[in-house]
């Protein structure tokens, strides 16, 4: 199992996204033995930190988890991904996501319609553009949402000696999950995913989509940012518990993620969290996440047990695990978890 971290933002307690601190974050990831780092698009651009990371580290894989596809178009996305793949000597992974309608329309002022179908075409268009650049063939992509039919020599990049990047697609619902399995190279699961939801809903959908695309599971990457609650002492542990409860409550208030709660019989919790979110009562929302819910959505315990529990829950279903800890975590705690996840010890289901 490959183990990843985040840079360029505070999503996992590693610090801010100011570009002046990226070097130290990458050095930290290298020192701890991460296999790769992801850059998110929350309050900052997802691509710029990876340019700094590629210059700083010659080992780490680098990816966006995720860049908002519908805030861009296939051509601009293909260009920046191609450049990062070349600059990093083939270590770049393009992680894409759809976001939700309100953000696409009201924040990015971009069109929204049929997100699964649009995403399928977006990925296909990006691949067509890359193929044109790599083969020198005429660009002639004509879809329902995107058309790319002009590529003159002046605007054609030279062939990328590292080939084209892998594309991973963020997915929660069944339609987008099928799109990921049918046209992408992998899937980025949401942190608001449980072992049961993964086994009973996500994996069967991925298997079906892979059969449709004529591929084997080994040809597909599943990346999962899993919530972790741990700490070096009682005070740090309590801080982690509170932060993770709050993160679960935040996600649980989003209607798009209700099916995960419903699978566990907690549909009414989704309704109540959504109601409280409208009034901004975040503490009341956090208090609704009891120990059963907490332990269902997060791996909780002393640092020395986290790695083994992650493997017990997810071995055979995920290929990359990102430590998702929305609170400060001591270096030796991270190192313990990373080392345990890298350990080849056999896990009994």
PDB file of C-alpha atoms in Angstrom, residues 67-343:
ATOM      1  CA  UNK A  67      -8.470  19.925  -9.412  1.00  0.00           C
ATOM      2  CA  UNK A  68     -12.005  21.076 -10.265  1.00  0.00           C
ATOM      3  CA  UNK A  69     -12.527  19.990 -13.853  1.00  0.00           C
ATOM      4  CA  UNK A  70     -15.614  22.050 -14.595  1.00  0.00           C
ATOM      5  CA  UNK A  71     -13.877  25.243 -13.492  1.00  0.00           C
ATOM      6  CA  UNK A  72     -11.590  24.700 -16.493  1.00  0.00           C
ATOM      7  CA  UNK A  73     -11.761  23.253 -19.990  1.00  0.00           C
ATOM      8  CA  UNK A  74      -9.997  20.178 -21.394  1.00  0.00           C
ATOM      9  CA  UNK A  75      -7.368  22.201 -23.303  1.00  0.00           C
ATOM     10  CA  UNK A  76      -6.149  24.280 -20.358  1.00  0.00           C
ATOM     11  CA  UNK A  77      -6.169  21.203 -18.152  1.00  0.00           C
ATOM     12  CA  UNK A  78      -4.263  19.126 -20.697  1.00  0.00           C
ATOM     13  CA  UNK A  79      -1.644  21.863 -21.024  1.00  0.00           C
ATOM     14  CA  UNK A  80      -0.838  22.326 -17.345  1.00  0.00           C
ATOM     15  CA  UNK A  81      -0.881  18.566 -16.707  1.00  0.00           C
ATOM     16  CA  UNK A  82       1.453  17.936 -19.634  1.00  0.00           C
ATOM     17  CA  UNK A  83       3.871  20.598 -18.388  1.00  0.00           C
ATOM     18  CA  UNK A  84       3.906  19.245 -14.838  1.00  0.00           C
ATOM     19  CA  UNK A  85       4.398  15.687 -16.079  1.00  0.00           C
ATOM     20  CA  UNK A  86       7.414  16.769 -18.118  1.00  0.00           C
ATOM     21  CA  UNK A  87       8.874  18.979 -15.369  1.00  0.00           C
ATOM     22  CA  UNK A  88       8.550  16.193 -12.778  1.00  0.00           C
ATOM     23  CA  UNK A  89      10.088  13.537 -15.062  1.00  0.00           C
ATOM     24  CA  UNK A  90       6.842  11.575 -15.294  1.00  0.00           C
ATOM     25  CA  UNK A  91       5.745  11.748 -11.648  1.00  0.00           C
ATOM     26  CA  UNK A  92       2.550  13.782 -12.079  1.00  0.00           C
ATOM     27  CA  UNK A  93      -0.979  12.381 -11.556  1.00  0.00           C
ATOM     28  CA  UNK A  94      -3.974  14.412 -12.714  1.00  0.00           C
ATOM     29  CA  UNK A  95      -6.720  14.073 -10.139  1.00  0.00           C
ATOM     30  CA  UNK A  96     -10.025  15.595 -11.242  1.00  0.00           C
ATOM     31  CA  UNK A  97     -13.331  16.242  -9.521  1.00  0.00           C
ATOM     32  CA  UNK A  98     -16.659  17.779 -10.451  1.00  0.00           C
ATOM     33  CA  UNK A  99     -17.463  19.869  -7.347  1.00  0.00           C
ATOM     34  CA  UNK A 100     -21.158  20.673  -6.881  1.00  0.00           C
ATOM     35  CA  UNK A 101     -23.460  22.835  -8.962  1.00  0.00           C
ATOM     36  CA  UNK A 102     -23.523  25.845  -6.633  1.00  0.00           C
ATOM     37  CA  UNK A 103     -19.749  26.224  -6.716  1.00  0.00           C
ATOM     38  CA  UNK A 104     -19.421  25.698 -10.461  1.00  0.00           C
ATOM     39  CA  UNK A 105     -22.167  28.157 -11.338  1.00  0.00           C
ATOM     40  CA  UNK A 106     -21.930  30.756  -8.564  1.00  0.00           C
ATOM     41  CA  UNK A 107     -18.233  30.653  -7.605  1.00  0.00           C
ATOM     42  CA  UNK A 108     -16.583  29.798 -10.929  1.00  0.00           C
ATOM     43  CA  UNK A 109     -19.304  31.185 -13.247  1.00  0.00           C
ATOM     44  CA  UNK A 110     -19.107  28.112 -15.444  1.00  0.00           C
ATOM     45  CA  UNK A 111     -21.830  25.922 -17.007  1.00  0.00           C
ATOM     46  CA  UNK A 112     -23.278  22.939 -15.186  1.00  0.00           C
ATOM     47  CA  UNK A 113     -25.230  20.052 -16.679  1.00  0.00           C
ATOM     48  CA  UNK A 114     -25.218  16.243 -16.582  1.00  0.00           C
ATOM     49  CA  UNK A 115     -22.043  16.055 -14.457  1.00  0.00           C
ATOM     50  CA  UNK A 116     -21.267  12.368 -15.033  1.00  0.00           C
ATOM     51  CA  UNK A 117     -21.735  12.617 -18.788  1.00  0.00           C
ATOM     52  CA  UNK A 118     -19.802  15.899 -18.923  1.00  0.00           C
ATOM     53  CA  UNK A 119     -16.949  14.415 -16.892  1.00  0.00           C
ATOM     54  CA  UNK A 120     -16.742  11.372 -19.157  1.00  0.00           C
ATOM     55  CA  UNK A 121     -16.398  13.670 -22.154  1.00  0.00           C
ATOM     56  CA  UNK A 122     -13.961  15.986 -20.339  1.00  0.00           C
ATOM     57  CA  UNK A 123     -11.550  13.103 -19.679  1.00  0.00           C
ATOM     58  CA  UNK A 124     -11.957  11.742 -23.190  1.00  0.00           C
ATOM     59  CA  UNK A 125     -11.212  15.192 -24.619  1.00  0.00           C
ATOM     60  CA  UNK A 126      -8.072  15.597 -22.498  1.00  0.00           C
ATOM     61  CA  UNK A 127      -6.830  12.241 -23.754  1.00  0.00           C
ATOM     62  CA  UNK A 128      -7.593  13.217 -27.361  1.00  0.00           C
ATOM     63  CA  UNK A 129      -5.556  16.398 -26.951  1.00  0.00           C
ATOM     64  CA  UNK A 130      -2.616  14.495 -25.463  1.00  0.00           C
ATOM     65  CA  UNK A 131      -2.821  11.921 -28.233  1.00  0.00           C
ATOM     66  CA  UNK A 132      -2.664  14.669 -30.851  1.00  0.00           C
ATOM     67  CA  UNK A 133       0.452  16.105 -29.242  1.00  0.00           C
ATOM     68  CA  UNK A 134       2.158  12.742 -28.850  1.00  0.00           C
ATOM     69  CA  UNK A 135       1.300  11.423 -32.322  1.00  0.00           C
ATOM     70  CA  UNK A 136       1.300  14.655 -34.374  1.00  0.00           C
ATOM     71  CA  UNK A 137      -2.117  13.618 -35.630  1.00  0.00           C
ATOM     72  CA  UNK A 138      -4.809  16.180 -36.358  1.00  0.00           C
ATOM     73  CA  UNK A 139      -6.889  17.209 -33.373  1.00  0.00           C
ATOM     74  CA  UNK A 140     -10.546  16.565 -34.134  1.00  0.00           C
ATOM     75  CA  UNK A 141     -12.558  16.049 -30.974  1.00  0.00           C
ATOM     76  CA  UNK A 142     -16.284  16.703 -31.297  1.00  0.00           C
ATOM     77  CA  UNK A 143     -18.490  16.009 -28.298  1.00  0.00           C
ATOM     78  CA  UNK A 144     -21.754  17.190 -26.815  1.00  0.00           C
ATOM     79  CA  UNK A 145     -20.054  19.522 -24.326  1.00  0.00           C
ATOM     80  CA  UNK A 146     -16.582  20.156 -25.734  1.00  0.00           C
ATOM     81  CA  UNK A 147     -15.155  20.587 -29.218  1.00  0.00           C
ATOM     82  CA  UNK A 148     -11.419  20.800 -29.907  1.00  0.00           C
ATOM     83  CA  UNK A 149     -10.640  20.957 -33.615  1.00  0.00           C
ATOM     84  CA  UNK A 150      -7.749  23.387 -33.955  1.00  0.00           C
ATOM     85  CA  UNK A 151      -4.097  22.667 -33.180  1.00  0.00           C
ATOM     86  CA  UNK A 152      -1.626  24.544 -35.346  1.00  0.00           C
ATOM     87  CA  UNK A 153       2.145  23.852 -35.128  1.00  0.00           C
ATOM     88  CA  UNK A 154       2.822  27.031 -33.168  1.00  0.00           C
ATOM     89  CA  UNK A 155       0.565  25.894 -30.313  1.00  0.00           C
ATOM     90  CA  UNK A 156       1.502  22.190 -30.317  1.00  0.00           C
ATOM     91  CA  UNK A 157       3.899  21.197 -27.505  1.00  0.00           C
ATOM     92  CA  UNK A 158       6.779  18.895 -28.334  1.00  0.00           C
ATOM     93  CA  UNK A 159       6.212  15.225 -27.552  1.00  0.00           C
ATOM     94  CA  UNK A 160       6.461  14.515 -23.857  1.00  0.00           C
ATOM     95  CA  UNK A 161       9.303  11.993 -23.307  1.00  0.00           C
ATOM     96  CA  UNK A 162       7.483  10.744 -20.193  1.00  0.00           C
ATOM     97  CA  UNK A 163       4.254   9.988 -22.031  1.00  0.00           C
ATOM     98  CA  UNK A 164       0.960  11.204 -20.614  1.00  0.00           C
ATOM     99  CA  UNK A 165      -0.137  11.470 -16.969  1.00  0.00           C
ATOM    100  CA  UNK A 166      -2.514   9.077 -15.282  1.00  0.00           C
ATOM    101  CA  UNK A 167      -5.975  10.486 -14.627  1.00  0.00           C
ATOM    102  CA  UNK A 168      -7.751   9.736 -11.355  1.00  0.00           C
ATOM    103  CA  UNK A 169     -11.354  10.809 -10.856  1.00  0.00           C
ATOM    104  CA  UNK A 170     -12.996  11.720  -7.550  1.00  0.00           C
ATOM    105  CA  UNK A 171     -16.270   9.870  -7.130  1.00  0.00           C
ATOM    106  CA  UNK A 172     -18.906   9.183  -4.485  1.00  0.00           C
ATOM    107  CA  UNK A 173     -22.172   8.477  -6.301  1.00  0.00           C
ATOM    108  CA  UNK A 174     -22.805   5.523  -8.619  1.00  0.00           C
ATOM    109  CA  UNK A 175     -22.740   7.433 -11.925  1.00  0.00           C
ATOM    110  CA  UNK A 176     -19.393   9.141 -11.330  1.00  0.00           C
ATOM    111  CA  UNK A 177     -17.924   5.937  -9.897  1.00  0.00           C
ATOM    112  CA  UNK A 178     -18.801   4.113 -13.122  1.00  0.00           C
ATOM    113  CA  UNK A 179     -17.257   6.923 -15.167  1.00  0.00           C
ATOM    114  CA  UNK A 180     -14.051   6.564 -13.155  1.00  0.00           C
ATOM    115  CA  UNK A 181     -13.898   2.826 -13.780  1.00  0.00           C
ATOM    116  CA  UNK A 182     -14.723   3.115 -17.470  1.00  0.00           C
ATOM    117  CA  UNK A 183     -12.543   6.028 -18.658  1.00  0.00           C
ATOM    118  CA  UNK A 184     -10.074   7.021 -15.895  1.00  0.00           C
ATOM    119  CA  UNK A 185      -6.932   5.315 -14.625  1.00  0.00           C
ATOM    120  CA  UNK A 186      -8.142   5.328 -11.066  1.00  0.00           C
ATOM    121  CA  UNK A 187     -10.517   6.754  -8.511  1.00  0.00           C
ATOM    122  CA  UNK A 188     -10.030   9.162  -5.629  1.00  0.00           C
ATOM    123  CA  UNK A 189     -12.478   8.144  -2.940  1.00  0.00           C
ATOM    124  CA  UNK A 190     -14.004  10.698  -0.617  1.00  0.00           C
ATOM    125  CA  UNK A 191     -12.864  10.883   3.000  1.00  0.00           C
ATOM    126  CA  UNK A 192     -16.523  10.445   3.968  1.00  0.00           C
ATOM    127  CA  UNK A 193     -16.417   6.772   3.010  1.00  0.00           C
ATOM    128  CA  UNK A 194     -16.734   3.779   5.303  1.00  0.00           C
ATOM    129  CA  UNK A 195     -15.381   0.281   4.942  1.00  0.00           C
ATOM    130  CA  UNK A 196     -18.922  -1.033   4.467  1.00  0.00           C
ATOM    131  CA  UNK A 197     -19.814   1.553   1.812  1.00  0.00           C
ATOM    132  CA  UNK A 198     -16.602   0.743  -0.009  1.00  0.00           C
ATOM    133  CA  UNK A 199     -17.239  -3.024   0.058  1.00  0.00           C
ATOM    134  CA  UNK A 200     -20.957  -2.999  -0.673  1.00  0.00           C
ATOM    135  CA  UNK A 201     -21.339  -0.018  -3.003  1.00  0.00           C
ATOM    136  CA  UNK A 202     -18.105   1.352  -4.436  1.00  0.00           C
ATOM    137  CA  UNK A 203     -16.128  -1.806  -5.206  1.00  0.00           C
ATOM    138  CA  UNK A 204     -18.986  -3.558  -7.062  1.00  0.00           C
ATOM    139  CA  UNK A 205     -19.511  -0.426  -9.175  1.00  0.00           C
ATOM    140  CA  UNK A 206     -15.793  -0.238  -9.957  1.00  0.00           C
ATOM    141  CA  UNK A 207     -15.671  -3.921 -10.869  1.00  0.00           C
ATOM    142  CA  UNK A 208     -18.630  -3.501 -13.213  1.00  0.00           C
ATOM    143  CA  UNK A 209     -17.094  -0.445 -14.871  1.00  0.00           C
ATOM    144  CA  UNK A 210     -13.741  -2.148 -15.299  1.00  0.00           C
ATOM    145  CA  UNK A 211     -15.411  -5.105 -17.008  1.00  0.00           C
ATOM    146  CA  UNK A 212     -17.115  -2.659 -19.368  1.00  0.00           C
ATOM    147  CA  UNK A 213     -13.769  -1.047 -20.214  1.00  0.00           C
ATOM    148  CA  UNK A 214     -12.104  -4.446 -20.629  1.00  0.00           C
ATOM    149  CA  UNK A 215      -9.557  -3.916 -17.875  1.00  0.00           C
ATOM    150  CA  UNK A 216      -8.325  -5.802 -14.839  1.00  0.00           C
ATOM    151  CA  UNK A 217      -8.277  -4.445 -11.303  1.00  0.00           C
ATOM    152  CA  UNK A 218      -4.467  -4.315 -11.390  1.00  0.00           C
ATOM    153  CA  UNK A 219      -4.688  -1.708 -14.168  1.00  0.00           C
ATOM    154  CA  UNK A 220      -6.663   0.662 -11.948  1.00  0.00           C
ATOM    155  CA  UNK A 221      -5.643   2.718  -8.897  1.00  0.00           C
ATOM    156  CA  UNK A 222      -7.875   3.331  -5.891  1.00  0.00           C
ATOM    157  CA  UNK A 223      -6.740   6.207  -3.683  1.00  0.00           C
ATOM    158  CA  UNK A 224      -8.406   6.819  -0.323  1.00  0.00           C
ATOM    159  CA  UNK A 225      -7.886   9.769   2.052  1.00  0.00           C
ATOM    160  CA  UNK A 226      -8.830   8.077   5.295  1.00  0.00           C
ATOM    161  CA  UNK A 227      -9.721   9.965   8.452  1.00  0.00           C
ATOM    162  CA  UNK A 228      -7.446   9.174  11.399  1.00  0.00           C
ATOM    163  CA  UNK A 229      -7.835  10.184  15.053  1.00  0.00           C
ATOM    164  CA  UNK A 230      -4.729   9.652  17.139  1.00  0.00           C
ATOM    165  CA  UNK A 231      -2.228  11.557  19.239  1.00  0.00           C
ATOM    166  CA  UNK A 232       0.992  11.349  21.180  1.00  0.00           C
ATOM    167  CA  UNK A 233      -0.702  12.008  24.533  1.00  0.00           C
ATOM    168  CA  UNK A 234      -4.167  12.375  26.032  1.00  0.00           C
ATOM    169  CA  UNK A 235      -4.414  16.093  25.224  1.00  0.00           C
ATOM    170  CA  UNK A 236      -3.420  15.602  21.592  1.00  0.00           C
ATOM    171  CA  UNK A 237      -5.749  12.614  21.290  1.00  0.00           C
ATOM    172  CA  UNK A 238      -8.720  14.605  22.627  1.00  0.00           C
ATOM    173  CA  UNK A 239      -7.939  17.412  20.166  1.00  0.00           C
ATOM    174  CA  UNK A 240      -7.855  14.880  17.323  1.00  0.00           C
ATOM    175  CA  UNK A 241     -11.173  13.343  18.357  1.00  0.00           C
ATOM    176  CA  UNK A 242     -12.895  16.723  18.390  1.00  0.00           C
ATOM    177  CA  UNK A 243     -11.453  17.737  15.009  1.00  0.00           C
ATOM    178  CA  UNK A 244     -12.423  14.475  13.332  1.00  0.00           C
ATOM    179  CA  UNK A 245     -15.933  14.532  14.800  1.00  0.00           C
ATOM    180  CA  UNK A 246     -16.303  18.033  13.379  1.00  0.00           C
ATOM    181  CA  UNK A 247     -15.071  16.939   9.961  1.00  0.00           C
ATOM    182  CA  UNK A 248     -17.509  14.014   9.884  1.00  0.00           C
ATOM    183  CA  UNK A 249     -20.355  16.342  10.878  1.00  0.00           C
ATOM    184  CA  UNK A 250     -19.402  18.817   8.149  1.00  0.00           C
ATOM    185  CA  UNK A 251     -19.455  16.145   5.450  1.00  0.00           C
ATOM    186  CA  UNK A 252     -22.577  14.516   6.872  1.00  0.00           C
ATOM    187  CA  UNK A 253     -24.494  17.766   6.428  1.00  0.00           C
ATOM    188  CA  UNK A 254     -23.984  17.641   2.656  1.00  0.00           C
ATOM    189  CA  UNK A 255     -27.008  16.052   0.923  1.00  0.00           C
ATOM    190  CA  UNK A 256     -24.795  14.463  -1.748  1.00  0.00           C
ATOM    191  CA  UNK A 257     -23.183  12.274   0.912  1.00  0.00           C
ATOM    192  CA  UNK A 258     -26.450  11.164   2.535  1.00  0.00           C
ATOM    193  CA  UNK A 259     -26.364   7.692   0.893  1.00  0.00           C
ATOM    194  CA  UNK A 260     -23.288   6.800   2.947  1.00  0.00           C
ATOM    195  CA  UNK A 261     -25.152   7.530   6.169  1.00  0.00           C
ATOM    196  CA  UNK A 262     -28.311   5.827   4.928  1.00  0.00           C
ATOM    197  CA  UNK A 263     -26.424   2.602   4.293  1.00  0.00           C
ATOM    198  CA  UNK A 264     -25.699   2.500   8.022  1.00  0.00           C
ATOM    199  CA  UNK A 265     -29.256   3.467   9.007  1.00  0.00           C
ATOM    200  CA  UNK A 266     -28.306   7.045   9.894  1.00  0.00           C
ATOM    201  CA  UNK A 267     -30.336   8.915   7.310  1.00  0.00           C
ATOM    202  CA  UNK A 268     -32.061  11.091   9.924  1.00  0.00           C
ATOM    203  CA  UNK A 269     -28.662  12.229  11.147  1.00  0.00           C
ATOM    204  CA  UNK A 270     -28.038  13.663   7.679  1.00  0.00           C
ATOM    205  CA  UNK A 271     -31.295  15.617   7.912  1.00  0.00           C
ATOM    206  CA  UNK A 272     -30.431  17.037  11.321  1.00  0.00           C
ATOM    207  CA  UNK A 273     -26.852  17.916  10.393  1.00  0.00           C
ATOM    208  CA  UNK A 274     -28.062  19.702   7.285  1.00  0.00           C
ATOM    209  CA  UNK A 275     -30.610  21.663   9.341  1.00  0.00           C
ATOM    210  CA  UNK A 276     -27.997  22.721  11.896  1.00  0.00           C
ATOM    211  CA  UNK A 277     -25.536  23.702   9.180  1.00  0.00           C
ATOM    212  CA  UNK A 278     -28.043  26.247   7.879  1.00  0.00           C
ATOM    213  CA  UNK A 279     -27.817  28.094  11.189  1.00  0.00           C
ATOM    214  CA  UNK A 280     -24.077  27.573  11.535  1.00  0.00           C
ATOM    215  CA  UNK A 281     -24.339  25.584  14.770  1.00  0.00           C
ATOM    216  CA  UNK A 282     -21.103  23.659  14.211  1.00  0.00           C
ATOM    217  CA  UNK A 283     -20.639  22.602  17.820  1.00  0.00           C
ATOM    218  CA  UNK A 284     -24.104  21.044  17.992  1.00  0.00           C
ATOM    219  CA  UNK A 285     -23.312  19.214  14.765  1.00  0.00           C
ATOM    220  CA  UNK A 286     -20.035  17.916  16.174  1.00  0.00           C
ATOM    221  CA  UNK A 287     -21.783  16.712  19.329  1.00  0.00           C
ATOM    222  CA  UNK A 288     -24.111  14.532  17.219  1.00  0.00           C
ATOM    223  CA  UNK A 289     -21.183  12.398  16.043  1.00  0.00           C
ATOM    224  CA  UNK A 290     -21.112   9.720  18.733  1.00  0.00           C
ATOM    225  CA  UNK A 291     -18.394   7.111  19.252  1.00  0.00           C
ATOM    226  CA  UNK A 292     -20.066   4.561  16.982  1.00  0.00           C
ATOM    227  CA  UNK A 293     -20.248   6.996  14.082  1.00  0.00           C
ATOM    228  CA  UNK A 294     -16.729   8.253  14.788  1.00  0.00           C
ATOM    229  CA  UNK A 295     -15.222   4.766  14.715  1.00  0.00           C
ATOM    230  CA  UNK A 296     -17.166   3.883  11.576  1.00  0.00           C
ATOM    231  CA  UNK A 297     -15.829   6.803   9.559  1.00  0.00           C
ATOM    232  CA  UNK A 298     -12.366   7.102  11.107  1.00  0.00           C
ATOM    233  CA  UNK A 299      -9.571   4.872  12.327  1.00  0.00           C
ATOM    234  CA  UNK A 300      -9.193   5.751  16.003  1.00  0.00           C
ATOM    235  CA  UNK A 301      -6.535   4.718  18.507  1.00  0.00           C
ATOM    236  CA  UNK A 302      -2.953   4.937  19.648  1.00  0.00           C
ATOM    237  CA  UNK A 303      -0.378   5.594  16.908  1.00  0.00           C
ATOM    238  CA  UNK A 304       0.892   2.035  17.041  1.00  0.00           C
ATOM    239  CA  UNK A 305      -2.464   0.480  16.093  1.00  0.00           C
ATOM    240  CA  UNK A 306      -3.523   2.811  13.276  1.00  0.00           C
ATOM    241  CA  UNK A 307      -1.535   1.181  10.468  1.00  0.00           C
ATOM    242  CA  UNK A 308      -2.704  -2.338  11.270  1.00  0.00           C
ATOM    243  CA  UNK A 309      -6.333  -1.221  11.498  1.00  0.00           C
ATOM    244  CA  UNK A 310      -6.162   0.597   8.158  1.00  0.00           C
ATOM    245  CA  UNK A 311      -4.852  -2.602   6.573  1.00  0.00           C
ATOM    246  CA  UNK A 312      -7.499  -4.725   8.278  1.00  0.00           C
ATOM    247  CA  UNK A 313     -10.292  -2.542   6.950  1.00  0.00           C
ATOM    248  CA  UNK A 314      -9.044  -1.715   3.478  1.00  0.00           C
ATOM    249  CA  UNK A 315      -6.375  -4.192   2.322  1.00  0.00           C
ATOM    250  CA  UNK A 316      -7.187  -5.479  -1.149  1.00  0.00           C
ATOM    251  CA  UNK A 317      -9.576  -2.577  -1.834  1.00  0.00           C
ATOM    252  CA  UNK A 318      -7.251   0.435  -1.946  1.00  0.00           C
ATOM    253  CA  UNK A 319      -3.813   0.988  -3.458  1.00  0.00           C
ATOM    254  CA  UNK A 320      -2.938   4.397  -1.991  1.00  0.00           C
ATOM    255  CA  UNK A 321      -3.825   5.650   1.481  1.00  0.00           C
ATOM    256  CA  UNK A 322      -3.616   9.353   2.332  1.00  0.00           C
ATOM    257  CA  UNK A 323      -3.372  10.270   5.995  1.00  0.00           C
ATOM    258  CA  UNK A 324      -6.345  12.568   6.560  1.00  0.00           C
ATOM    259  CA  UNK A 325      -5.825  14.197   9.939  1.00  0.00           C
ATOM    260  CA  UNK A 326      -7.454  17.664  10.175  1.00  0.00           C
ATOM    261  CA  UNK A 327      -5.373  18.647  13.209  1.00  0.00           C
ATOM    262  CA  UNK A 328      -1.660  19.001  14.074  1.00  0.00           C
ATOM    263  CA  UNK A 329       0.060  15.615  14.328  1.00  0.00           C
ATOM    264  CA  UNK A 330       3.501  15.044  15.792  1.00  0.00           C
ATOM    265  CA  UNK A 331       6.212  13.937  13.374  1.00  0.00           C
ATOM    266  CA  UNK A 332       6.972  10.684  15.131  1.00  0.00           C
ATOM    267  CA  UNK A 333       3.250   9.806  15.166  1.00  0.00           C
ATOM    268  CA  UNK A 334       3.067  10.260  11.396  1.00  0.00           C
ATOM    269  CA  UNK A 335       6.266   8.298  10.948  1.00  0.00           C
ATOM    270  CA  UNK A 336       4.933   5.419  13.045  1.00  0.00           C
ATOM    271  CA  UNK A 337       1.778   5.177  10.945  1.00  0.00           C
ATOM    272  CA  UNK A 338       3.641   5.454   7.638  1.00  0.00           C
ATOM    273  CA  UNK A 339       6.170   2.784   8.637  1.00  0.00           C
ATOM    274  CA  UNK A 340       3.393   0.434   9.752  1.00  0.00           C
ATOM    275  CA  UNK A 341       1.469   0.937   6.511  1.00  0.00           C
ATOM    276  CA  UNK A 342       4.615   0.203   4.513  1.00  0.00           C
ATOM    277  CA  UNK A 343       5.265  -2.934   6.536  1.00  0.00           C
TER     278      UNK A 343
END
